CSV table of C-alpha atoms in Angstrom, one decimal:
chain,number,residue,atom,x,y,z
A,1009,MET,CA,62.1,-82.5,-46.5
A,1010,ARG,CA,61.3,-78.7,-46.4
A,1011,LYS,CA,57.6,-79.5,-46.7
A,1012,LEU,CA,57.9,-82.0,-43.8
A,1013,ILE,CA,59.7,-79.5,-41.6
A,1014,LEU,CA,57.1,-76.8,-42.5
A,1015,ALA,CA,54.2,-79.2,-41.7
A,1016,LEU,CA,55.8,-80.1,-38.4
A,1017,ALA,CA,56.3,-76.4,-37.5
A,1018,LEU,CA,52.6,-75.7,-38.4
A,1019,ALA,CA,51.4,-78.6,-36.3
A,1020,GLY,CA,53.5,-77.4,-33.4
A,1021,THR,CA,52.0,-73.9,-33.8
A,1022,ALA,CA,48.5,-75.4,-33.8
A,1023,LEU,CA,49.1,-77.4,-30.7
A,1024,SER,CA,50.5,-74.4,-28.9
A,1025,SER,CA,47.4,-72.4,-30.0
A,1026,SER,CA,45.1,-75.2,-28.7
A,1027,ALA,CA,46.9,-75.2,-25.4
A,1028,VAL,CA,46.5,-71.5,-25.0
A,1029,ALA,CA,42.8,-71.7,-26.0
A,1030,ALA,CA,42.2,-74.4,-23.4
A,1031,GLU,CA,43.3,-71.9,-20.8
A,1032,LYS,CA,40.1,-69.9,-21.4
A,1033,LEU,CA,37.2,-71.5,-19.6
A,1034,LYS,CA,33.5,-70.8,-19.7
A,1035,ILE,CA,31.3,-70.6,-16.6
A,1036,GLY,CA,27.6,-71.5,-17.1
A,1037,THR,CA,25.1,-69.8,-14.8
A,1038,GLU,CA,21.4,-69.1,-14.9
A,1039,GLY,CA,21.3,-65.3,-14.6
A,1040,ALA,CA,17.8,-65.3,-13.0
A,1041,TYR,CA,18.4,-66.2,-9.4
A,1042,PRO,CA,19.3,-63.1,-7.4
A,1043,PRO,CA,21.4,-62.5,-5.3
A,1044,PHE,CA,23.3,-65.5,-6.5
A,1045,ASN,CA,23.2,-64.9,-10.2
A,1046,PHE,CA,21.4,-62.2,-12.2
A,1047,VAL,CA,21.6,-59.9,-15.3
A,1048,ASP,CA,21.9,-56.3,-14.3
A,1049,SER,CA,20.4,-53.3,-16.2
A,1050,SER,CA,23.5,-53.0,-18.4
A,1051,GLY,CA,23.1,-56.7,-19.5
A,1052,LYS,CA,26.1,-57.9,-17.4
A,1053,ILE,CA,25.8,-61.1,-15.5
A,1054,GLY,CA,26.7,-60.7,-11.8
A,1055,GLY,CA,25.9,-62.1,-8.3
A,1056,PHE,CA,27.5,-64.1,-5.6
A,1057,ASP,CA,27.9,-67.3,-7.8
A,1058,VAL,CA,29.5,-65.3,-10.6
A,1059,GLU,CA,32.0,-63.4,-8.3
A,1060,ILE,CA,33.0,-66.6,-6.6
A,1061,GLY,CA,33.5,-68.3,-10.0
A,1062,LEU,CA,35.7,-65.4,-11.3
A,1063,ALA,CA,37.7,-65.4,-8.1
A,1064,LEU,CA,38.4,-69.1,-8.5
A,1065,CYS,CA,39.5,-68.5,-12.1
A,1066,GLU,CA,41.8,-65.8,-11.0
A,1067,ARG,CA,43.4,-68.1,-8.4
A,1068,MET,CA,43.8,-70.8,-11.1
A,1069,LYS,CA,45.3,-68.2,-13.4
A,1070,VAL,CA,42.9,-68.9,-16.2
A,1071,GLU,CA,40.7,-66.5,-18.2
A,1072,CYS,CA,37.0,-67.1,-17.8
A,1073,GLU,CA,33.9,-66.1,-19.6
A,1074,VAL,CA,30.4,-66.2,-18.0
A,1075,VAL,CA,27.5,-67.6,-20.1
A,1076,ALA,CA,23.8,-67.4,-19.2
A,1077,GLN,CA,21.7,-70.6,-19.6
A,1078,ASP,CA,18.1,-71.3,-18.7
A,1079,TRP,CA,17.9,-73.6,-15.7
A,1080,ASP,CA,16.1,-76.5,-17.5
A,1081,GLY,CA,19.0,-76.8,-20.0
A,1082,ILE,CA,21.9,-76.1,-17.7
A,1083,ILE,CA,23.2,-79.7,-17.2
A,1084,PRO,CA,22.6,-80.6,-20.9
A,1085,GLY,CA,24.6,-77.5,-21.8
A,1086,LEU,CA,27.5,-78.6,-19.7
A,1087,LEU,CA,27.5,-82.1,-21.2
A,1088,ALA,CA,27.3,-80.6,-24.7
A,1089,LYS,CA,30.4,-78.5,-23.9
A,1090,LYS,CA,28.8,-75.1,-24.2
A,1091,TYR,CA,30.7,-74.3,-21.0
A,1092,ASP,CA,33.2,-76.0,-18.7
A,1093,MET,CA,31.6,-75.7,-15.3
A,1094,ILE,CA,28.2,-74.7,-13.8
A,1095,ILE,CA,28.3,-72.2,-10.9
A,1096,ALA,CA,24.6,-71.6,-10.4
A,1097,SER,CA,23.6,-72.5,-6.8
A,1098,MET,CA,23.2,-76.2,-7.7
A,1099,PHE,CA,22.5,-78.5,-4.8
A,1100,ILE,CA,24.8,-81.6,-4.8
A,1101,THR,CA,22.4,-84.5,-5.0
A,1102,GLU,CA,22.8,-88.2,-5.8
A,1103,GLU,CA,20.5,-87.9,-8.8
A,1104,ARG,CA,22.7,-85.1,-10.3
A,1105,LYS,CA,25.9,-87.1,-9.6
A,1106,LYS,CA,24.7,-89.6,-12.2
A,1107,GLN,CA,25.3,-87.0,-14.8
A,1108,VAL,CA,28.0,-84.6,-13.5
A,1109,ALA,CA,30.8,-84.4,-10.9
A,1110,PHE,CA,30.8,-81.9,-8.2
A,1111,THR,CA,33.4,-79.9,-6.3
A,1112,ASN,CA,33.3,-79.6,-2.6
A,1113,PRO,CA,30.4,-77.3,-1.5
A,1114,TYR,CA,31.1,-73.6,-1.8
A,1115,TYR,CA,28.1,-72.8,0.4
A,1116,LEU,CA,25.6,-74.7,2.5
A,1117,ALA,CA,22.0,-75.2,1.5
A,1118,ALA,CA,18.5,-75.1,2.9
A,1119,MET,CA,15.0,-74.6,1.5
A,1120,THR,CA,12.1,-72.8,3.0
A,1121,HIS,CA,8.4,-72.0,2.5
A,1122,ALA,CA,7.1,-68.5,1.6
A,1123,ALA,CA,3.4,-67.5,1.9
A,1124,PRO,CA,1.3,-64.3,1.6
A,1125,LYS,CA,1.3,-62.3,4.8
A,1126,GLY,CA,-1.6,-63.2,7.0
A,1127,ALA,CA,-2.3,-66.5,5.2
A,1128,GLY,CA,-2.1,-68.3,8.5
A,1129,ILE,CA,-0.3,-71.3,7.2
A,1130,SER,CA,1.5,-73.0,10.2
A,1131,ALA,CA,1.1,-76.7,9.5
A,1132,PHE,CA,3.0,-78.3,6.6
A,1133,SER,CA,1.7,-81.9,6.5
A,1134,THR,CA,0.2,-83.5,3.3
A,1135,GLU,CA,-3.2,-83.3,4.9
A,1136,ALA,CA,-2.9,-79.6,6.1
A,1137,LEU,CA,-2.0,-78.4,2.6
A,1138,GLN,CA,-4.4,-80.6,0.6
A,1139,GLY,CA,-5.9,-78.5,-2.2
A,1140,LYS,CA,-3.6,-75.6,-1.7
A,1141,VAL,CA,-1.8,-74.1,-4.8
A,1142,ILE,CA,1.9,-74.6,-4.2
A,1143,GLY,CA,4.7,-73.3,-6.5
A,1144,ALA,CA,8.4,-73.9,-7.2
A,1145,GLN,CA,10.9,-73.4,-10.0
A,1146,SER,CA,10.8,-76.3,-12.4
A,1147,GLY,CA,13.7,-78.7,-12.7
A,1148,THR,CA,14.8,-78.0,-9.1
A,1149,THR,CA,15.0,-79.9,-5.9
A,1150,GLN,CA,12.3,-77.6,-4.6
A,1151,ALA,CA,10.0,-78.9,-7.3
A,1152,ASP,CA,10.9,-82.5,-6.3
A,1153,TYR,CA,10.2,-81.7,-2.7
A,1154,ILE,CA,6.7,-80.3,-3.2
A,1155,ALA,CA,5.8,-83.2,-5.6
A,1156,ALA,CA,6.9,-85.7,-2.9
A,1157,VAL,CA,5.6,-84.0,0.2
A,1158,TYR,CA,2.4,-82.4,-1.1
A,1159,PRO,CA,0.9,-84.9,-3.6
A,1160,ASP,CA,-2.6,-83.7,-2.9
A,1161,ALA,CA,-1.9,-80.0,-3.5
A,1162,GLU,CA,-2.2,-78.2,-6.9
A,1163,ILE,CA,1.4,-77.8,-8.0
A,1164,LYS,CA,2.5,-75.0,-10.3
A,1165,LEU,CA,6.0,-75.0,-11.7
A,1166,TYR,CA,7.8,-72.0,-13.3
A,1167,PRO,CA,10.8,-71.5,-15.6
A,1168,THR,CA,12.4,-69.1,-13.1
A,1169,GLN,CA,12.2,-68.1,-9.5
A,1170,ASP,CA,11.1,-64.6,-10.4
A,1171,GLU,CA,8.0,-66.0,-12.2
A,1172,ALA,CA,7.1,-68.0,-9.1
A,1173,ASN,CA,7.5,-64.8,-7.0
A,1174,LEU,CA,5.4,-62.8,-9.4
A,1175,ASP,CA,2.5,-65.3,-9.2
A,1176,MET,CA,2.6,-65.1,-5.4
A,1177,VAL,CA,2.5,-61.3,-5.5
A,1178,ASN,CA,-0.5,-61.5,-7.8
A,1179,GLY,CA,-2.4,-63.9,-5.5
A,1180,ARG,CA,-2.1,-67.0,-7.6
A,1181,LEU,CA,-0.1,-69.1,-5.1
A,1182,ASP,CA,-1.0,-70.1,-1.5
A,1183,LEU,CA,2.6,-71.2,-0.8
A,1184,GLN,CA,5.9,-71.7,-2.5
A,1185,VAL,CA,9.1,-73.6,-1.7
A,1186,GLY,CA,12.4,-72.1,-2.7
A,1187,ASP,CA,16.1,-71.9,-1.7
A,1188,MET,CA,16.2,-70.2,1.6
A,1189,LEU,CA,18.7,-67.4,0.9
A,1190,PRO,CA,17.1,-66.0,-2.3
A,1191,LEU,CA,13.6,-66.1,-0.7
A,1192,LEU,CA,14.9,-64.4,2.4
A,1193,ASP,CA,16.5,-61.7,0.2
A,1194,TRP,CA,13.2,-61.3,-1.7
A,1195,VAL,CA,10.9,-60.9,1.4
A,1196,THR,CA,13.4,-58.5,3.1
A,1197,LYS,CA,14.9,-56.4,0.3
A,1198,ASN,CA,12.6,-56.5,-2.7
A,1199,ASP,CA,9.6,-54.1,-2.6
A,1200,ASP,CA,7.1,-56.6,-4.0
A,1201,GLY,CA,8.4,-59.3,-1.7
A,1202,LYS,CA,8.4,-57.1,1.4
A,1203,GLY,CA,4.9,-55.9,0.7
A,1204,CYS,CA,3.2,-59.3,0.0
A,1205,CYS,CA,5.0,-62.2,1.6
A,1206,GLU,CA,6.9,-63.8,4.5
A,1207,LEU,CA,8.9,-66.9,5.2
A,1208,VAL,CA,6.9,-69.5,7.2
A,1209,GLY,CA,7.8,-72.7,9.0
A,1210,GLU,CA,11.2,-74.2,9.7
A,1211,PRO,CA,14.1,-74.4,7.2
A,1212,ILE,CA,14.0,-77.5,5.1
A,1213,THR,CA,17.2,-79.4,5.5
A,1214,ASP,CA,16.4,-83.0,4.5
A,1215,LYS,CA,19.5,-84.2,2.7
A,1216,LYS,CA,17.4,-86.2,0.3
A,1217,PHE,CA,16.4,-82.8,-1.3
A,1218,VAL,CA,19.1,-80.3,-0.3
A,1219,GLY,CA,22.0,-82.8,-0.7
A,1220,ASP,CA,25.4,-82.0,0.7
A,1221,GLY,CA,25.4,-78.3,0.0
A,1222,VAL,CA,25.9,-76.3,-3.2
A,1223,GLY,CA,28.7,-77.3,-5.5
A,1224,ILE,CA,30.3,-76.5,-8.9
A,1225,ALA,CA,29.4,-79.0,-11.5
A,1226,VAL,CA,31.9,-80.3,-14.1
A,1227,ARG,CA,31.8,-83.1,-16.6
A,1228,GLN,CA,32.6,-86.4,-15.0
A,1229,GLU,CA,35.8,-86.9,-17.0
A,1230,ASP,CA,37.1,-83.5,-15.9
A,1231,ASN,CA,38.6,-84.6,-12.6
A,1232,GLU,CA,41.7,-82.5,-12.9
A,1233,MET,CA,39.6,-79.3,-13.2
A,1234,ARG,CA,37.5,-80.4,-10.2
A,1235,GLU,CA,40.6,-80.8,-8.1
A,1236,LYS,CA,42.0,-77.4,-9.2
A,1237,LEU,CA,38.6,-75.8,-8.3
A,1238,ASN,CA,38.7,-77.4,-4.8
A,1239,LYS,CA,42.2,-76.1,-4.2
A,1240,ALA,CA,41.3,-72.6,-5.4
A,1241,LEU,CA,38.2,-72.7,-3.1
A,1242,ASP,CA,40.4,-73.5,-0.1
A,1243,GLU,CA,42.7,-70.7,-1.0
A,1244,ILE,CA,40.1,-68.0,-1.4
A,1245,ARG,CA,38.6,-69.1,1.9
A,1246,ALA,CA,42.0,-68.8,3.6
A,1247,ASP,CA,43.0,-65.4,2.3
A,1248,GLY,CA,39.7,-63.6,2.9
A,1249,THR,CA,38.6,-63.3,-0.8
A,1250,TYR,CA,35.6,-65.4,-0.1
A,1251,LYS,CA,34.6,-63.4,2.9
A,1252,LYS,CA,34.8,-60.1,1.0
A,1253,ILE,CA,32.4,-61.5,-1.7
A,1254,ASN,CA,30.2,-63.1,0.9
A,1255,ASP,CA,29.8,-59.9,2.9
A,1256,LYS,CA,28.8,-57.9,-0.2
A,1257,TYR,CA,25.6,-60.0,-0.4
A,1258,PHE,CA,24.9,-61.6,3.0
A,1259,THR,CA,25.0,-60.8,6.7
A,1260,ILE,CA,26.0,-64.4,7.5
A,1261,ASP,CA,28.8,-66.7,6.3
A,1262,VAL,CA,26.9,-68.8,3.8
A,1263,TYR,CA,29.8,-71.3,3.7
A,1264,THR,CA,28.9,-72.3,7.3
A,1265,MET,CA,25.5,-70.7,7.6
A,1266,LYS,CA,26.7,-69.0,10.8
């Protein structure tokens, strides 16, 4: 009987420990997509995505750890339970919904073209860009876009956005397609970007590629977490926390793009 009581007590302790451990969540992000997510000179992961994620965790009263993951493996990492959510400027698309579930958008999305200054690119049809060297980050909706819209171009794909930017600075790209806000940040604030390049053409807002905005991805079975994240997002929008983080990085409200 004593052994049984002791076993039950230990089992209870283990269950309590598991419940406590479950309150610590991991956020997966890329860490190579400034100003949304990046690794600073001290090795700390920061950026708009990260600060929004930590604000949501604080509102949900859970401890969170941020984990860096290369973009190509970011959804497999979530499915393998390396982390509990992805907050990495991921467009909500029908294709991705086949693998993960998304929260409501935490900001709106658009893509854009960038070109070397003076390149004179003003037409964006398949014919006009035939033979041009066009780049994008691999595994992204931008990569899907250039493959679909510019099939007669020479397409170059890169593991990170920074590598695509570097090739453009070095004259190896005629054009690239990227998420509008990071590219805008690059050509207006980064010394290399300001010196070499500019945004061209109209924003790309085709929902086939940009989806319904940018959301937080969770595993499809984690509906309770998704609902808690949605509630926390509404709360940080209402109390000004979102605005404070937004204004640290942008001059417009990226939740509404106004």
